[in-house]
Amino acid sequence: PPGGGLQPIGARGMAKKAGKSHGAKHAASQGGGYEIGVEKVLYSCPRPGRFRLLTTAVGTYFGFSTWAFYNHYYGPGLPSLTGGEAPAIYGVIVTVGCVMSLLGLGVAYQHARRHVARLSVVPGKVVDEVIITSHTMLGGEIVKSFLPHQIDRTEGPPPKGSTLPMSTPWERFKVQGEYGFFLLDDQGEVFDTQALNSVLHGRPVHKAGQPPARKR
């Protein structure tokens, strides 16, 4: 972008996907604020097919590695290219294969649970509710509810205005009581950058009927 500034998170995806209806909703939310008790989606990036495919691929590799490991150590042995007894290096290969497949399943499990498919907020009179939806390994949804003070966005430089700076394809943030980072994909859709910025820093969103917050 001109001047070397960083794009807001999801700017590229929004340029392609956002239509007139999204623009109207965005303008309304920015101007009048959010209605108390009504859930509003701030960010969306569902990827069920990605995790279904990843789990299938890693699971297939795990199944083959397990079969090879069992046959080499406890079964009739693996066939060799020369037709004779399998060389000793086969044991190393199948053992490493099993370990790598287990690590792959762990990565797929963790990545699915930490990829944010949808982030929404329910404004409250006293405190807001933040709802984070992630995926299961087979593409299902896991929905969890948190309070704003539990969100801790520690990655990246401080935001300027309503811009979420992106130095990598992933924007990471932690949630108290949850292991690891939650991940926002820069290809996702951001419906209200200013409200999302507030949520990721534990601040309340602007509510309908409230005067706009003063800039400090």
mmCIF file of C-alpha atoms in Angstrom:
data_model
loop_
_atom_site.group_PDB
_atom_site.id
_atom_site.type_symbol
_atom_site.label_atom_id
_atom_site.label_comp_id
_atom_site.label_asym_id
_atom_site.label_seq_id
_atom_site.Cartn_x
_atom_site.Cartn_y
_atom_site.Cartn_z
ATOM 1 C CA PRO A 1 0.000 0.000 0.000
ATOM 2 C CA PRO A 2 1.104 3.636 -0.478
ATOM 3 C CA GLY A 3 3.469 4.947 2.131
ATOM 4 C CA GLY A 4 4.482 1.451 3.171
ATOM 5 C CA GLY A 5 1.658 1.125 5.722
ATOM 6 C CA LEU A 6 0.314 -2.255 6.727
ATOM 7 C CA GLN A 7 -3.111 -3.341 5.526
ATOM 8 C CA PRO A 8 -5.910 -4.042 7.993
ATOM 9 C CA ILE A 9 -6.437 -7.703 8.692
ATOM 10 C CA GLY A 10 -8.556 -9.274 5.985
ATOM 11 C CA ALA A 11 -8.233 -6.277 3.670
ATOM 12 C CA ARG A 12 -7.440 -8.411 0.638
ATOM 13 C CA GLY A 13 -10.274 -10.809 1.319
ATOM 14 C CA MET A 14 -12.711 -7.985 1.965
ATOM 15 C CA ALA A 15 -11.836 -6.275 -1.300
ATOM 16 C CA LYS A 16 -12.942 -9.401 -3.168
ATOM 17 C CA LYS A 17 -15.861 -10.585 -1.037
ATOM 18 C CA ALA A 18 -17.491 -7.560 0.572
ATOM 19 C CA GLY A 19 -20.645 -6.388 -1.174
ATOM 20 C CA LYS A 20 -23.103 -3.529 -0.766
ATOM 21 C CA SER A 21 -24.973 -5.253 2.045
ATOM 22 C CA HIS A 22 -21.755 -5.738 4.022
ATOM 23 C CA GLY A 23 -20.851 -2.113 3.474
ATOM 24 C CA ALA A 24 -24.243 -0.958 4.698
ATOM 25 C CA LYS A 25 -24.045 -3.110 7.834
ATOM 26 C CA HIS A 26 -20.523 -1.887 8.466
ATOM 27 C CA ALA A 27 -21.532 1.752 8.183
ATOM 28 C CA ALA A 28 -24.537 1.248 10.444
ATOM 29 C CA SER A 29 -22.495 -0.453 13.125
ATOM 30 C CA GLN A 30 -19.784 2.182 12.989
ATOM 31 C CA GLY A 31 -22.245 5.042 13.228
ATOM 32 C CA GLY A 32 -25.026 3.960 15.566
ATOM 33 C CA GLY A 33 -23.324 1.299 17.645
ATOM 34 C CA TYR A 34 -24.431 -2.236 18.419
ATOM 35 C CA GLU A 35 -27.738 -3.200 20.023
ATOM 36 C CA ILE A 36 -27.425 -4.702 23.497
ATOM 37 C CA GLY A 37 -28.082 -8.443 23.639
ATOM 38 C CA VAL A 38 -27.844 -9.006 19.865
ATOM 39 C CA GLU A 39 -24.946 -11.086 18.563
ATOM 40 C CA LYS A 40 -22.878 -9.451 15.821
ATOM 41 C CA VAL A 41 -20.275 -11.263 13.725
ATOM 42 C CA LEU A 42 -17.055 -9.265 13.484
ATOM 43 C CA TYR A 43 -14.831 -11.767 11.658
ATOM 44 C CA SER A 44 -15.510 -14.877 9.572
ATOM 45 C CA CYS A 45 -13.195 -17.447 7.998
ATOM 46 C CA PRO A 46 -14.774 -20.935 7.985
ATOM 47 C CA ARG A 47 -12.488 -23.606 6.522
ATOM 48 C CA PRO A 48 -14.146 -27.008 7.207
ATOM 49 C CA GLY A 49 -12.858 -28.547 3.977
ATOM 50 C CA ARG A 50 -9.251 -27.618 4.774
ATOM 51 C CA PHE A 51 -9.220 -29.505 8.076
ATOM 52 C CA ARG A 52 -11.225 -32.418 6.711
ATOM 53 C CA LEU A 53 -8.661 -32.869 3.943
ATOM 54 C CA LEU A 54 -5.705 -32.373 6.285
ATOM 55 C CA THR A 55 -7.024 -34.914 8.782
ATOM 56 C CA THR A 56 -7.745 -37.440 6.021
ATOM 57 C CA ALA A 57 -4.226 -37.105 4.598
ATOM 58 C CA VAL A 58 -2.470 -37.326 7.968
ATOM 59 C CA GLY A 59 -4.758 -40.119 9.131
ATOM 60 C CA THR A 60 -3.992 -42.157 6.002
ATOM 61 C CA TYR A 61 -0.273 -41.683 6.569
ATOM 62 C CA PHE A 62 -0.698 -42.722 10.216
ATOM 63 C CA GLY A 63 -2.568 -45.867 9.196
ATOM 64 C CA PHE A 64 0.097 -46.864 6.683
ATOM 65 C CA SER A 65 2.913 -46.142 9.164
ATOM 66 C CA THR A 66 1.214 -48.196 11.860
ATOM 67 C CA TRP A 67 0.721 -51.110 9.462
ATOM 68 C CA ALA A 68 4.382 -50.948 8.388
ATOM 69 C CA PHE A 69 5.588 -50.730 11.997
ATOM 70 C CA TYR A 70 3.518 -53.723 13.091
ATOM 71 C CA ASN A 71 4.533 -55.887 10.143
ATOM 72 C CA HIS A 72 8.207 -55.070 10.539
ATOM 73 C CA TYR A 73 8.470 -55.782 14.270
ATOM 74 C CA TYR A 74 5.637 -58.230 14.997
ATOM 75 C CA GLY A 75 4.409 -59.568 11.658
ATOM 76 C CA PRO A 76 5.990 -61.431 8.765
ATOM 77 C CA GLY A 77 8.143 -58.435 7.892
ATOM 78 C CA LEU A 78 8.101 -55.951 5.056
ATOM 79 C CA PRO A 79 9.040 -57.060 1.543
ATOM 80 C CA SER A 80 12.375 -55.811 0.226
ATOM 81 C CA LEU A 81 13.148 -54.682 -3.296
ATOM 82 C CA THR A 82 15.429 -57.696 -3.834
ATOM 83 C CA GLY A 83 12.932 -60.183 -2.481
ATOM 84 C CA GLY A 84 15.107 -61.181 0.450
ATOM 85 C CA GLU A 85 15.041 -60.199 4.095
ATOM 86 C CA ALA A 86 14.239 -56.555 4.779
ATOM 87 C CA PRO A 87 17.333 -54.509 5.721
ATOM 88 C CA ALA A 88 17.709 -53.087 9.240
ATOM 89 C CA ILE A 89 17.174 -49.537 7.971
ATOM 90 C CA TYR A 90 13.510 -50.425 7.467
ATOM 91 C CA GLY A 91 13.060 -50.405 11.238
ATOM 92 C CA VAL A 92 14.369 -46.855 11.468
ATOM 93 C CA ILE A 93 12.154 -45.726 8.589
ATOM 94 C CA VAL A 94 8.917 -47.166 9.957
ATOM 95 C CA THR A 95 9.658 -45.888 13.474
ATOM 96 C CA VAL A 96 10.323 -42.366 12.206
ATOM 97 C CA GLY A 97 7.195 -42.631 10.054
ATOM 98 C CA CYS A 98 5.040 -43.478 13.068
ATOM 99 C CA VAL A 99 6.480 -40.619 15.109
ATOM 100 C CA MET A 100 5.976 -38.120 12.265
ATOM 101 C CA SER A 101 2.400 -39.260 11.673
ATOM 102 C CA LEU A 102 1.591 -38.840 15.377
ATOM 103 C CA LEU A 103 3.079 -35.350 15.311
ATOM 104 C CA GLY A 104 1.031 -34.593 12.187
ATOM 105 C CA LEU A 105 -2.182 -35.645 13.908
ATOM 106 C CA GLY A 106 -1.296 -33.438 16.878
ATOM 107 C CA VAL A 107 -0.651 -30.449 14.628
ATOM 108 C CA ALA A 108 -3.913 -31.020 12.726
ATOM 109 C CA TYR A 109 -5.843 -31.275 16.007
ATOM 110 C CA GLN A 110 -4.324 -28.140 17.488
ATOM 111 C CA HIS A 111 -4.561 -26.085 14.305
ATOM 112 C CA ALA A 112 -8.234 -26.954 13.811
ATOM 113 C CA ARG A 113 -9.100 -25.972 17.383
ATOM 114 C CA ARG A 114 -7.165 -22.700 17.172
ATOM 115 C CA HIS A 115 -8.239 -21.524 13.712
ATOM 116 C CA VAL A 116 -10.952 -18.903 14.265
ATOM 117 C CA ALA A 117 -13.848 -19.716 11.954
ATOM 118 C CA ARG A 118 -15.991 -16.939 13.378
ATOM 119 C CA LEU A 119 -15.610 -14.280 16.056
ATOM 120 C CA SER A 120 -18.670 -12.429 17.285
ATOM 121 C CA VAL A 121 -19.684 -10.225 20.175
ATOM 122 C CA VAL A 122 -22.885 -9.877 22.201
ATOM 123 C CA PRO A 123 -22.909 -6.370 23.715
ATOM 124 C CA GLY A 124 -24.080 -6.260 27.305
ATOM 125 C CA LYS A 125 -25.177 -3.491 29.635
ATOM 126 C CA VAL A 126 -22.324 -4.233 32.037
ATOM 127 C CA VAL A 127 -19.922 -6.521 30.157
ATOM 128 C CA ASP A 128 -19.781 -7.872 26.604
ATOM 129 C CA GLU A 129 -19.653 -11.549 25.652
ATOM 130 C CA VAL A 130 -17.109 -12.684 23.087
ATOM 131 C CA ILE A 131 -17.976 -15.850 21.142
ATOM 132 C CA ILE A 132 -15.169 -17.686 19.329
ATOM 133 C CA THR A 133 -15.999 -20.507 16.922
ATOM 134 C CA SER A 134 -13.215 -22.881 15.851
ATOM 135 C CA HIS A 135 -13.127 -26.245 14.046
ATOM 136 C CA THR A 136 -12.846 -29.910 14.885
ATOM 137 C CA MET A 137 -10.425 -32.099 12.950
ATOM 138 C CA LEU A 138 -13.274 -33.212 10.666
ATOM 139 C CA GLY A 139 -14.533 -29.706 9.952
ATOM 140 C CA GLY A 140 -17.204 -29.417 12.637
ATOM 141 C CA GLU A 141 -17.601 -26.376 14.863
ATOM 142 C CA ILE A 142 -16.564 -25.724 18.458
ATOM 143 C CA VAL A 143 -18.222 -22.691 20.040
ATOM 144 C CA LYS A 144 -16.834 -21.110 23.209
ATOM 145 C CA SER A 145 -17.817 -17.974 25.093
ATOM 146 C CA PHE A 146 -15.414 -15.617 26.881
ATOM 147 C CA LEU A 147 -15.351 -12.283 28.653
ATOM 148 C CA PRO A 148 -13.427 -9.383 27.064
ATOM 149 C CA HIS A 149 -10.781 -9.246 29.809
ATOM 150 C CA GLN A 150 -9.803 -12.839 28.938
ATOM 151 C CA ILE A 151 -8.621 -11.772 25.469
ATOM 152 C CA ASP A 152 -4.946 -10.866 25.260
ATOM 153 C CA ARG A 153 -3.626 -9.757 21.894
ATOM 154 C CA THR A 154 0.118 -9.739 22.498
ATOM 155 C CA GLU A 155 1.369 -10.183 18.939
ATOM 156 C CA GLY A 156 2.287 -7.378 16.561
ATOM 157 C CA PRO A 157 2.796 -3.649 17.110
ATOM 158 C CA PRO A 158 0.123 -1.522 18.826
ATOM 159 C CA PRO A 159 -2.783 -0.646 16.520
ATOM 160 C CA LYS A 160 -3.106 2.826 15.056
ATOM 161 C CA GLY A 161 -6.660 4.049 14.824
ATOM 162 C CA SER A 162 -8.872 1.208 13.599
ATOM 163 C CA THR A 163 -6.124 -0.636 11.700
ATOM 164 C CA LEU A 164 -5.042 -4.124 12.666
ATOM 165 C CA PRO A 165 -1.425 -4.393 11.464
ATOM 166 C CA MET A 166 -0.520 -7.687 9.856
ATOM 167 C CA SER A 167 3.147 -8.697 9.714
ATOM 168 C CA THR A 168 2.369 -12.373 8.940
ATOM 169 C CA PRO A 169 -0.565 -14.262 7.354
ATOM 170 C CA TRP A 170 -1.778 -14.980 10.883
ATOM 171 C CA GLU A 171 -2.870 -12.610 13.602
ATOM 172 C CA ARG A 172 -2.409 -14.376 16.932
ATOM 173 C CA PHE A 173 -4.041 -13.739 20.283
ATOM 174 C CA LYS A 174 -4.309 -15.613 23.548
ATOM 175 C CA VAL A 175 -7.327 -16.340 25.692
ATOM 176 C CA GLN A 176 -7.025 -16.939 29.414
ATOM 177 C CA GLY A 177 -7.617 -20.574 30.277
ATOM 178 C CA GLU A 178 -6.946 -21.789 26.727
ATOM 179 C CA TYR A 179 -3.737 -23.492 25.599
ATOM 180 C CA GLY A 180 -1.833 -21.875 22.734
ATOM 181 C CA PHE A 181 -2.795 -19.039 20.403
ATOM 182 C CA PHE A 182 -5.989 -18.503 18.456
ATOM 183 C CA LEU A 183 -5.315 -17.624 14.814
ATOM 184 C CA LEU A 184 -7.035 -15.092 12.549
ATOM 185 C CA ASP A 185 -6.368 -15.708 8.850
ATOM 186 C CA ASP A 186 -5.740 -12.556 6.806
ATOM 187 C CA GLN A 187 -7.932 -14.062 4.068
ATOM 188 C CA GLY A 188 -10.948 -13.918 6.368
ATOM 189 C CA GLU A 189 -13.682 -11.289 6.225
ATOM 190 C CA VAL A 190 -13.656 -8.464 8.762
ATOM 191 C CA PHE A 191 -17.056 -6.801 9.076
ATOM 192 C CA ASP A 192 -16.093 -4.121 11.595
ATOM 193 C CA THR A 193 -12.372 -3.498 12.041
ATOM 194 C CA GLN A 194 -12.775 -0.992 14.862
ATOM 195 C CA ALA A 195 -15.024 -3.284 16.921
ATOM 196 C CA LEU A 196 -12.751 -6.282 16.277
ATOM 197 C CA ASN A 197 -9.775 -4.216 17.361
ATOM 198 C CA SER A 198 -11.586 -3.333 20.593
ATOM 199 C CA VAL A 199 -12.491 -6.957 21.316
ATOM 200 C CA LEU A 200 -8.938 -8.187 20.740
ATOM 201 C CA HIS A 201 -7.703 -5.669 23.296
ATOM 202 C CA GLY A 202 -10.334 -6.451 25.919
ATOM 203 C CA ARG A 203 -12.297 -3.246 25.390
ATOM 204 C CA PRO A 204 -16.096 -2.999 25.057
ATOM 205 C CA VAL A 205 -17.642 -2.304 21.656
ATOM 206 C CA HIS A 206 -19.602 0.870 21.014
ATOM 207 C CA LYS A 207 -23.271 0.377 21.849
ATOM 208 C CA ALA A 208 -26.343 2.031 20.375
ATOM 209 C CA GLY A 209 -27.333 5.157 22.269
ATOM 210 C CA GLN A 210 -23.914 5.661 23.810
ATOM 211 C CA PRO A 211 -21.822 8.721 22.984
ATOM 212 C CA PRO A 212 -18.635 7.865 21.069
ATOM 213 C CA ALA A 213 -15.584 7.326 23.253
ATOM 214 C CA ARG A 214 -13.204 10.261 23.499
ATOM 215 C CA LYS A 215 -9.812 9.850 21.927
ATOM 216 C CA ARG A 216 -6.992 9.890 24.419
#
